[in-house]
Coordinates of C-alpha atoms in Angstrom, one line a residue:
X1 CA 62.9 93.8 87.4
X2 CA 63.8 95.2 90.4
X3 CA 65.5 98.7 91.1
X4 CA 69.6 99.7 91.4
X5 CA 70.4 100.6 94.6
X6 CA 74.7 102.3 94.2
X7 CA 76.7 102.5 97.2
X8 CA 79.9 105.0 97.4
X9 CA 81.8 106.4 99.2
X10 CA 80.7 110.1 97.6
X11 CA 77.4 111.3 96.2
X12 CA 77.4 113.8 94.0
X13 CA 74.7 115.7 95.5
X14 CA 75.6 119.6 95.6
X15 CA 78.3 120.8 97.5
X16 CA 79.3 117.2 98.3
X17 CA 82.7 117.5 99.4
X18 CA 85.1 116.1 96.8
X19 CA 82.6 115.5 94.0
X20 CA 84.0 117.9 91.6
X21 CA 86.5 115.5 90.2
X22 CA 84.2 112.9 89.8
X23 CA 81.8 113.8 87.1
X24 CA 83.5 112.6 84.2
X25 CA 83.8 108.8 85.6
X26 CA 82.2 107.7 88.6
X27 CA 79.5 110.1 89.3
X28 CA 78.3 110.9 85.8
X29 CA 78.7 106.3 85.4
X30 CA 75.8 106.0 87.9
X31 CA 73.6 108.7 87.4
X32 CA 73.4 107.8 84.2
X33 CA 72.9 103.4 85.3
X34 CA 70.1 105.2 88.0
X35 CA 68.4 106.8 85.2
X36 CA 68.1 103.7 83.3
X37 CA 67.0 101.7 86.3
X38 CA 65.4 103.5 88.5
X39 CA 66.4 103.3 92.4
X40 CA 68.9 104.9 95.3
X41 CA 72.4 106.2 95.5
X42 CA 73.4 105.9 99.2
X43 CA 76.7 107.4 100.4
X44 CA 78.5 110.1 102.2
X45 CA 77.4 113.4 101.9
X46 CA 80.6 114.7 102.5
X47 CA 79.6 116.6 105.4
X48 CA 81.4 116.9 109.2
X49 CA 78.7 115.8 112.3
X50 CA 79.9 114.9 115.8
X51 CA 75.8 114.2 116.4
X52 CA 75.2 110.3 115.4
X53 CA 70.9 111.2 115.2
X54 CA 71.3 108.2 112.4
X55 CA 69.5 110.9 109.8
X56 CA 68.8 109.9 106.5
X57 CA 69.4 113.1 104.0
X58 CA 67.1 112.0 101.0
X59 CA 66.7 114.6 98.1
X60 CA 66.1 114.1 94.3
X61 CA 67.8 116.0 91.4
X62 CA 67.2 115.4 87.6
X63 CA 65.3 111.7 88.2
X64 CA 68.5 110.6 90.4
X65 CA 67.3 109.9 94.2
X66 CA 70.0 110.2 96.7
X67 CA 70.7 109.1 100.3
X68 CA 73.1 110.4 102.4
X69 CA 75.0 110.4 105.7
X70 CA 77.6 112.5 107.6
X71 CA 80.5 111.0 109.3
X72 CA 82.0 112.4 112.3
X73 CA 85.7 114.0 112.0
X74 CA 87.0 111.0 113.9
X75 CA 85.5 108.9 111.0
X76 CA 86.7 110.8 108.3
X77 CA 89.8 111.0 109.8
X78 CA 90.7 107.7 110.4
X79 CA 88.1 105.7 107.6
X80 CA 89.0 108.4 104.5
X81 CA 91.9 110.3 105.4
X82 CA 93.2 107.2 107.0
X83 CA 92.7 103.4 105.9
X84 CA 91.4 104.1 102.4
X85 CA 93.8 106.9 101.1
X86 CA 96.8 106.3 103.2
X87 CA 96.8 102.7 103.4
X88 CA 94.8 101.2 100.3
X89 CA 95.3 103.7 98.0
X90 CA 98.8 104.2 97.7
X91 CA 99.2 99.9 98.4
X92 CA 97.3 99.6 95.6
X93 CA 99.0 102.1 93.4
X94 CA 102.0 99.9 94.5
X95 CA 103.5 102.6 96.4
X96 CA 104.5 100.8 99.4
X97 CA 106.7 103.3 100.1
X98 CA 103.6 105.0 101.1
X99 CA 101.7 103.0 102.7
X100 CA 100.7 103.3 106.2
X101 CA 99.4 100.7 108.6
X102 CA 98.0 101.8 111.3
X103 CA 95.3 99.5 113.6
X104 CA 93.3 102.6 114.2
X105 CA 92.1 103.4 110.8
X106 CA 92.1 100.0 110.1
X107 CA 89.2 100.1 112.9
X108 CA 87.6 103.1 111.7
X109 CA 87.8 101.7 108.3
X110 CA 85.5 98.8 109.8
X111 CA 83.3 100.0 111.6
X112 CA 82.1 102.9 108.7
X113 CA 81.3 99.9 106.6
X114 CA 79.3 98.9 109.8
X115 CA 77.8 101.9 110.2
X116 CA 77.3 102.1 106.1
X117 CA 75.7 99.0 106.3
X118 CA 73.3 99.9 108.9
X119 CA 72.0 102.5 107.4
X120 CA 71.5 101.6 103.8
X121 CA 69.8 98.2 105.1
X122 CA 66.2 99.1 105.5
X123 CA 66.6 101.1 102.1
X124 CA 66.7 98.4 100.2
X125 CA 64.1 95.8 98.5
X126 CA 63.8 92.3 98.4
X127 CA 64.5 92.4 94.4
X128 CA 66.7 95.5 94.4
X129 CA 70.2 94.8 92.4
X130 CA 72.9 96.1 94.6
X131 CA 75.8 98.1 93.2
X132 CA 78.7 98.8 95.8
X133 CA 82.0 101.1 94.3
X134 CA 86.0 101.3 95.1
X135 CA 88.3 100.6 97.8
X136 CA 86.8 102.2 100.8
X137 CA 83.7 99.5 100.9
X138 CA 85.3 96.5 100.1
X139 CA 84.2 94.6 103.5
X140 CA 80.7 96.0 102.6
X141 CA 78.8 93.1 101.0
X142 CA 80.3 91.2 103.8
X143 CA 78.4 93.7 106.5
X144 CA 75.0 93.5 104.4
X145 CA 75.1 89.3 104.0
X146 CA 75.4 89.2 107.8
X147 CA 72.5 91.7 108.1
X148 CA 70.7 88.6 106.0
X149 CA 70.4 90.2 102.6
X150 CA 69.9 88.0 99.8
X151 CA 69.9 90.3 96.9
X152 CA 72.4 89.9 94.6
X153 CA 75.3 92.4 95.2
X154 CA 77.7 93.3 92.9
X155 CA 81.3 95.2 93.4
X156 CA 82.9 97.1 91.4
X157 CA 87.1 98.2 92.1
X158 CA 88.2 101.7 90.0
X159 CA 91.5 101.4 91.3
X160 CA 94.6 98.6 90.3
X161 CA 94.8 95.5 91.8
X162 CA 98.2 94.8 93.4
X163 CA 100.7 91.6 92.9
X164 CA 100.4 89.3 95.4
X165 CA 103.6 89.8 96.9
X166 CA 102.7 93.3 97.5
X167 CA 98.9 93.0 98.8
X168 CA 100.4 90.1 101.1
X169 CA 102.2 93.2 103.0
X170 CA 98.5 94.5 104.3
X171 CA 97.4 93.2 107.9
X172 CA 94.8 91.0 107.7
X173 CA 94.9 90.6 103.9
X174 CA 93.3 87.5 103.9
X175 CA 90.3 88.7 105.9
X176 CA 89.7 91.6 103.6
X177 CA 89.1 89.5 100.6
X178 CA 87.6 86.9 102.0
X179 CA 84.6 90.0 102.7
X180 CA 85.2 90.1 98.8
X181 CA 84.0 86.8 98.4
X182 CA 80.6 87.6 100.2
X183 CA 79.8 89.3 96.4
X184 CA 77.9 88.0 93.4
X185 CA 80.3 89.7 90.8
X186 CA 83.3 91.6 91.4
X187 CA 84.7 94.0 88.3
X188 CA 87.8 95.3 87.4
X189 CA 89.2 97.7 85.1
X190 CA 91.3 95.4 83.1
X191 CA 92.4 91.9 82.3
X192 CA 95.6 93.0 84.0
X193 CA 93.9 93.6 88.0
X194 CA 91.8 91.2 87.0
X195 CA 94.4 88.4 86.9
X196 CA 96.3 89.4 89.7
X197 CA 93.2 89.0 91.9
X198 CA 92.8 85.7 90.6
X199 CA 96.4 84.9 91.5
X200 CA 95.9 85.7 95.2
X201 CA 92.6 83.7 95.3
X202 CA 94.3 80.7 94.2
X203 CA 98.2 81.4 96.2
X204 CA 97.1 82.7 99.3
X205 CA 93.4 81.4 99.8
X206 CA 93.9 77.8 98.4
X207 CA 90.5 78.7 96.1
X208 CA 89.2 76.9 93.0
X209 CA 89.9 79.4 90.0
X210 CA 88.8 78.6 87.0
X211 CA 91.0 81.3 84.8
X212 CA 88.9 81.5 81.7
X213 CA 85.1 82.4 82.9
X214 CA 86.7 83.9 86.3
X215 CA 85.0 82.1 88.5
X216 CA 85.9 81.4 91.9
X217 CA 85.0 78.7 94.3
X218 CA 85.8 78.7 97.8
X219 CA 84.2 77.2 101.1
X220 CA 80.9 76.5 99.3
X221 CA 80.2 79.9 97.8
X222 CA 81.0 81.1 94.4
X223 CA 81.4 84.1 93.1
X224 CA 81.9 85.4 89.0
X225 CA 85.1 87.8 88.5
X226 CA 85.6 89.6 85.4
X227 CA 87.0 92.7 83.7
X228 CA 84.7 95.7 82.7
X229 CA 87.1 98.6 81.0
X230 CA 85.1 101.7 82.2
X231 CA 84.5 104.4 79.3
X232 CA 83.4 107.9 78.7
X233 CA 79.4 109.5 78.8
X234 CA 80.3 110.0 74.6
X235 CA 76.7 111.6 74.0
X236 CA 77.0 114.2 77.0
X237 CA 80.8 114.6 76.4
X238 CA 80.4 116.1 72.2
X239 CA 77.5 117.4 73.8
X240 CA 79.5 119.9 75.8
X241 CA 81.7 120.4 72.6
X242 CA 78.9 122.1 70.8
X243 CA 78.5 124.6 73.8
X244 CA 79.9 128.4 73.5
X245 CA 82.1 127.3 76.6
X246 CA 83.5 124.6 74.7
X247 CA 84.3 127.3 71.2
X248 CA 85.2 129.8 73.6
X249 CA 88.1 127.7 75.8
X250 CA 89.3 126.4 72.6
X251 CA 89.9 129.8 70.7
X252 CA 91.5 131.1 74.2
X253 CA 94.1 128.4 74.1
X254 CA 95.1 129.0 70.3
X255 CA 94.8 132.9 70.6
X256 CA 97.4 132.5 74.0
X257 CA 99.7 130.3 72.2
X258 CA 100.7 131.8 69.4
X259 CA 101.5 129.4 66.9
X260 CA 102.9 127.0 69.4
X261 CA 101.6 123.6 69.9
X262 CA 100.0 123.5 73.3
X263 CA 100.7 119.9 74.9
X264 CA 98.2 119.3 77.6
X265 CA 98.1 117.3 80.9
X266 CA 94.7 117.0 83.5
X267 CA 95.2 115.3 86.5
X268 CA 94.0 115.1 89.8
X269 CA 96.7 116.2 92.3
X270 CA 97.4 112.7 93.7
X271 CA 101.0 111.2 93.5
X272 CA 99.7 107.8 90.7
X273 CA 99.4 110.4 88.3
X274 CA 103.2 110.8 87.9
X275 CA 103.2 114.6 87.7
X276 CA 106.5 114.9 89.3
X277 CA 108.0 112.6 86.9
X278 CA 106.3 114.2 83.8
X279 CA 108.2 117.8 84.6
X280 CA 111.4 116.0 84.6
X281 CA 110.1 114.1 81.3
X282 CA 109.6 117.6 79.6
X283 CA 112.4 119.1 81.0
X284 CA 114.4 116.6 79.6
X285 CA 113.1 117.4 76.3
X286 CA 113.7 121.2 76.9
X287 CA 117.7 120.3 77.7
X288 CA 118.2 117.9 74.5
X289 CA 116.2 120.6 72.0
X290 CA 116.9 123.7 73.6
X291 CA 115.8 125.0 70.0
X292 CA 112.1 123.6 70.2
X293 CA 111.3 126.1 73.7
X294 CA 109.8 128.3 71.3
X295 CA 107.6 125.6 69.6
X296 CA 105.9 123.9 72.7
X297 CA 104.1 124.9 75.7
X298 CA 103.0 122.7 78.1
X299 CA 99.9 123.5 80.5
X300 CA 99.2 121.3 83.5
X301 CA 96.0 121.5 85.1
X302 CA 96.0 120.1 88.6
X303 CA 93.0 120.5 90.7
X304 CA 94.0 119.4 94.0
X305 CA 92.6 116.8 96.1
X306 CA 92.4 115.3 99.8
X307 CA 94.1 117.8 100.8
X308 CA 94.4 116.8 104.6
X309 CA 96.4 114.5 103.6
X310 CA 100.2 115.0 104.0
X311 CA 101.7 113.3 100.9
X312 CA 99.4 114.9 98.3
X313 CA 100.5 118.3 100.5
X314 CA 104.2 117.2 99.5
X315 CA 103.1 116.6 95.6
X316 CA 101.8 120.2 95.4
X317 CA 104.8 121.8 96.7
X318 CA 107.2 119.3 94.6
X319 CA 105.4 119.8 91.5
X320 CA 105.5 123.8 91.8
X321 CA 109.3 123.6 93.2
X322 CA 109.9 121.4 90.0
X323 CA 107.7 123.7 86.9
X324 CA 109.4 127.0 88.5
X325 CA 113.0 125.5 88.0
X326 CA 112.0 124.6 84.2
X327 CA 110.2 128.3 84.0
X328 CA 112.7 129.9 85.5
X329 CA 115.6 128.3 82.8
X330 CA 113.8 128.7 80.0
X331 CA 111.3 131.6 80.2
X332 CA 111.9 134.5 77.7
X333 CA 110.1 137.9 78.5
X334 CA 107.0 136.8 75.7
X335 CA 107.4 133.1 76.9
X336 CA 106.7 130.5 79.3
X337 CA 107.2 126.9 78.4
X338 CA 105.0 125.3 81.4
X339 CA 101.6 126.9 82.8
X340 CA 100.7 124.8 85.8
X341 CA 97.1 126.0 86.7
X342 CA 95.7 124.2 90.2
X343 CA 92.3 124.3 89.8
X344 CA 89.4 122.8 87.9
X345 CA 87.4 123.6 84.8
X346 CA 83.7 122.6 83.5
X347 CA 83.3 119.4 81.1
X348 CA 82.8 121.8 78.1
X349 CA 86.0 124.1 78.9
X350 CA 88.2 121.0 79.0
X351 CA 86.6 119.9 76.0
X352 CA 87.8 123.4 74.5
X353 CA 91.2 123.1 75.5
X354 CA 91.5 119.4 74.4
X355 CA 90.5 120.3 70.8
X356 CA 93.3 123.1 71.2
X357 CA 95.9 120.9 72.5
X358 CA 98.0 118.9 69.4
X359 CA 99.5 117.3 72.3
X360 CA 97.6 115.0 75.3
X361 CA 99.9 113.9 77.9
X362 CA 98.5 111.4 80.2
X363 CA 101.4 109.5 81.9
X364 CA 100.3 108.0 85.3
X365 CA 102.4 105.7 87.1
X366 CA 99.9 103.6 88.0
X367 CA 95.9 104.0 87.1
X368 CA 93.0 102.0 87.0
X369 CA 91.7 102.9 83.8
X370 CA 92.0 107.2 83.2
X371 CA 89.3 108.4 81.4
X372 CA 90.9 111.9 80.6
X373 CA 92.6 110.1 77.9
X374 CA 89.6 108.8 76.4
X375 CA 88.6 112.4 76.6
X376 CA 91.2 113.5 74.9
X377 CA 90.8 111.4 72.3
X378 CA 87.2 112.1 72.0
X379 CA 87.4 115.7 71.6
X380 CA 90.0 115.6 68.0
X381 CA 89.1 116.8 64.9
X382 CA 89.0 113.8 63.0
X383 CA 90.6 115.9 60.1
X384 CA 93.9 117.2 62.2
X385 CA 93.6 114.9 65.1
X386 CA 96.1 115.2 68.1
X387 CA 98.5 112.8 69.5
X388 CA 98.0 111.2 73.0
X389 CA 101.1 110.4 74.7
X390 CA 99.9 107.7 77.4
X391 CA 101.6 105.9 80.4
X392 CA 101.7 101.7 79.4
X393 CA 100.8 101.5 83.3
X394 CA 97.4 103.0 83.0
X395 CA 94.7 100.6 82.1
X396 CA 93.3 102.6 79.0
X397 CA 96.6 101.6 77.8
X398 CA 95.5 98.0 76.9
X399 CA 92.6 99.7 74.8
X400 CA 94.7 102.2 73.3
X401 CA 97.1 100.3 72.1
X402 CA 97.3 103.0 69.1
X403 CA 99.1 105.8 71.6
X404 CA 102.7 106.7 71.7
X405 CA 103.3 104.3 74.7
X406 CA 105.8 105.3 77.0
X407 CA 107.1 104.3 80.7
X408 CA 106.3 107.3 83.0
X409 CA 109.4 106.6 84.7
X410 CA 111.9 107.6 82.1
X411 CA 112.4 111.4 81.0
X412 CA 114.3 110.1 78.3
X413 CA 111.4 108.1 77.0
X414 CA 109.2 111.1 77.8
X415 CA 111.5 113.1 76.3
X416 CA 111.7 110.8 72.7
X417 CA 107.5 110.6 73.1
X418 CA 106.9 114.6 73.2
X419 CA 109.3 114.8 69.6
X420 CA 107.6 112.2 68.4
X421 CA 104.5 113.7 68.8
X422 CA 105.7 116.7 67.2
X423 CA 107.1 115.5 64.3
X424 CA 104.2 113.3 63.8
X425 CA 102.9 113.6 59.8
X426 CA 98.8 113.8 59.8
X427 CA 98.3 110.8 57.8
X428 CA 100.4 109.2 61.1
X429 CA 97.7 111.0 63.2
X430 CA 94.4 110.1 61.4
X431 CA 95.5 106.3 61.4
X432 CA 96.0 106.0 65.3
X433 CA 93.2 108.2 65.8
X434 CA 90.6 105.9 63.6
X435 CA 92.3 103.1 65.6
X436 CA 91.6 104.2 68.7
X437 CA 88.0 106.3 67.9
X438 CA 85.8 103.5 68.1
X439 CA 86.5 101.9 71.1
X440 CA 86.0 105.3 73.0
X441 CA 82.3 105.6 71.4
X442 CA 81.0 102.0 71.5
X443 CA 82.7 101.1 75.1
X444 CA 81.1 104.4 76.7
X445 CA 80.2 104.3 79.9
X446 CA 76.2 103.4 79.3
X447 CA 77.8 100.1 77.9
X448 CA 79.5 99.7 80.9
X449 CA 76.7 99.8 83.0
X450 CA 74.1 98.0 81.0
X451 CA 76.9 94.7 80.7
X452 CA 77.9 94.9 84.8
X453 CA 74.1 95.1 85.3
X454 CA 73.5 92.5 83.3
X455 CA 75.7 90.0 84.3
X456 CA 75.1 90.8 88.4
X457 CA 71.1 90.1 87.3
X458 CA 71.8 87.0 85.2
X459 CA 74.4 85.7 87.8

């Protein structure tokens, strides 16, 4: 058996840049799958260098070895900042609108797969199982098969796959999944991006799809495609529920609310999540129950993110613009109906306010899976659970199907959601929350691994 080497974009080493908001899916997924196997997480460091020495940072924390590189500002610039978050990202969020194309970062999205690929090459074993993550090193497998590696690579997407008739919009579409194709096993987060990929292998490739195993043949090779539903770490996550942190976040929330029911939202700053939208959903609910001010309060948390980036710079400013207009309407001297906080908290605090929160409202407009409703979920009483509202476009959705389902989209449905929620008897909440309880424990995130693992060994 040989060992797991994982390839990202970010390593959460500390002070990684960006890593904060990855602990409760990616990072805390493949520490726990390097644990099990044993092996190397290669990746960014997160760090600025103009100096190209080729150095290899290797360290080891808590049986996890790490391997990292920095990228120089014109690499960050144009390969994060630019190709993946400006032009992928938002393209597959299916926010053409937002989408950028722009040969330059297309380059520099190219050649830091290159330079990826270079690096992690003589790192790896002849038996190694190779892991490689998300959107910014999809041509990655390609770059390692034409440095002659044989292992068997695997690739994983966190993010929605597009329609056809919107990835078709992406310069040299066809090339970038073709480099795709150069993989043993590719994973999605649902059935949903799952089919859609299989769509454009078959429309705009010409390949041989074979719907029900996933399978897809084309110019001699063939590769497995399937859907792996990502879930929570549920040992370490009631761990942190058992913590003083945990008792003390939650008894801060009810103490602060005073007999209000505290509705509760964490997000990323980032545009898919629909924040924008889900202001106008509760003020909507404010205007047609003007009465019910006084027995809801709303808190937002919103640490931000990529903030060199322009349009999550314009999602800030909106979303503060939007929760002081609601404030400012409806505040009384001992009252504020939204607290929008824009910063982060610890595993065990959110699991605090969670328990607190009779309300979890998690309406993205587009996500590959969302693990903060899982969490949400996970961190009920079972004897007075709360309810989640939850967007249908987020991929928990087809897991969930025991949510109050709603279309991010439309304050009025987000409006109908919240009272329903309200109103909502506790025999109503114990059914949907048994209904839902067991997928979140059993699909954690260890299964996850163990089954992509698997499958990539067994091929």
């Amino acid at each position: 058996m040989g060992r797991l080497v994982v390839i990202s974009n970010r390593v959460a080493v500390p002070k990684a840049r960006g890593v904060a908001g990855a602990q409760g899916g990616l990072a805390g997924a493949l520490n726990s799958a390097l644990k099990d196997y044993g092996g190397i997480w290669f990746g960014w460091s997160g760090q600025e260098s103009e100096d190209r020495t080729g150095n290899i940072n290797m360290q080891r924390h808590d049986g996890v070895t790490t391997a990292t590189i920095d990228l120089s500002h014109r690499d960050i610039d144009e390969y994060y900042n630019g190709y993946a978050n400006s032009t992928l990202w938002p393209l597959f969020h299916y926010r053409l609108d937002l989408t950028e194309y722009e040969r330059e970062t297309g380059k520099g999205y190219e050649r830091v797969n290159e330079r990826f690929a270079e690096s992690v090459t003589p790192l790896i074993e002849e038996d190694d199982l190779v892991w490689v993550h998300d959107y910014h090193l999809i041509p990655l497998g390609e770059r390692l098969r034409s440095r002659g590696l044989k292992n068997r690579i695997g690739f994983f997407l966190h993010i929605p796959w597009p329609p056809t008739r919107l990835f078709v919009s992406l310069p040299f579409h066809e090339r970038l999944v073709r480099t795709m194709l150069e993989y043993d096993l590719i994973g999605f987060q649902s059935d949903e991006w799952l089919e859609s990929f299989l769509h454009y292998c078959r429309k705009e490739l010409g390949a041989e799809v074979d719907d029900a195993t996933g399978v897809i043949s084309f110019e001699g090779r063939t590769v497995q495609a399937r859907a792996y539903p990502i879930g929570i770490d549920w040992d370490h996550f009631q761990a942190q529920g058992e913590t003083g942190d945990a008792r003390q976040a939650e008894q801060r929330l009810i103490s602060s609310t005073r007999h209000r029911t505290a509705m509760i939202g964490v997000d990323r700053l980032d545009y898919s999540k629909g924040l924008p939208e889900r202001i106008d959903g509760i003020g909507r609910f404010f205007d047609q129950y003007p009465d019910r001010v006084r027995d809801l309060v709303y808190i937002q948390i919103a640490p931000p993110s990529r903030e060199d980036v322009e349009s999550y710079q314009k999602i800030r400013a909106l979303l503060e613009q939007k929760t002081g207009q609601i404030n400012g309407a409806r505040s009384e001297v001992d009252l504020v109906p939204i607290r929008y906080v824009n910063r982060g908290y610890s595993h065990a605090e959110l699991y605090g306010f969670f328990r607190a929160s009779k309300i979890g409202l998690v309406t993205p407009l587009r996500d590959g899976m969302n693990l903060v409703a899982k969490e949400y979920i996970a961190a009920q009483d079972p004897e007075d659970p709360g309810v989640l509202i939850l967007s249908r476009f987020a991929g928990a959705a087809q897991q969930l199907t025991e949510a109050v389902l709603v279309n991010p989209h439309s304050p009025d449905d987000l409006s109908h959601a919240i009272k329903t929620a309200l109103d909502m008897e506790l025999d109503e909440r114990k059914r949907r929350y048994q209904a839902m309880i067991g997928t979140i424990r059993d699909d954690n995130v260890q299964a996850w691994t163990k089954q992509f693992c698997n499958d990539l060994r067994a091929g």
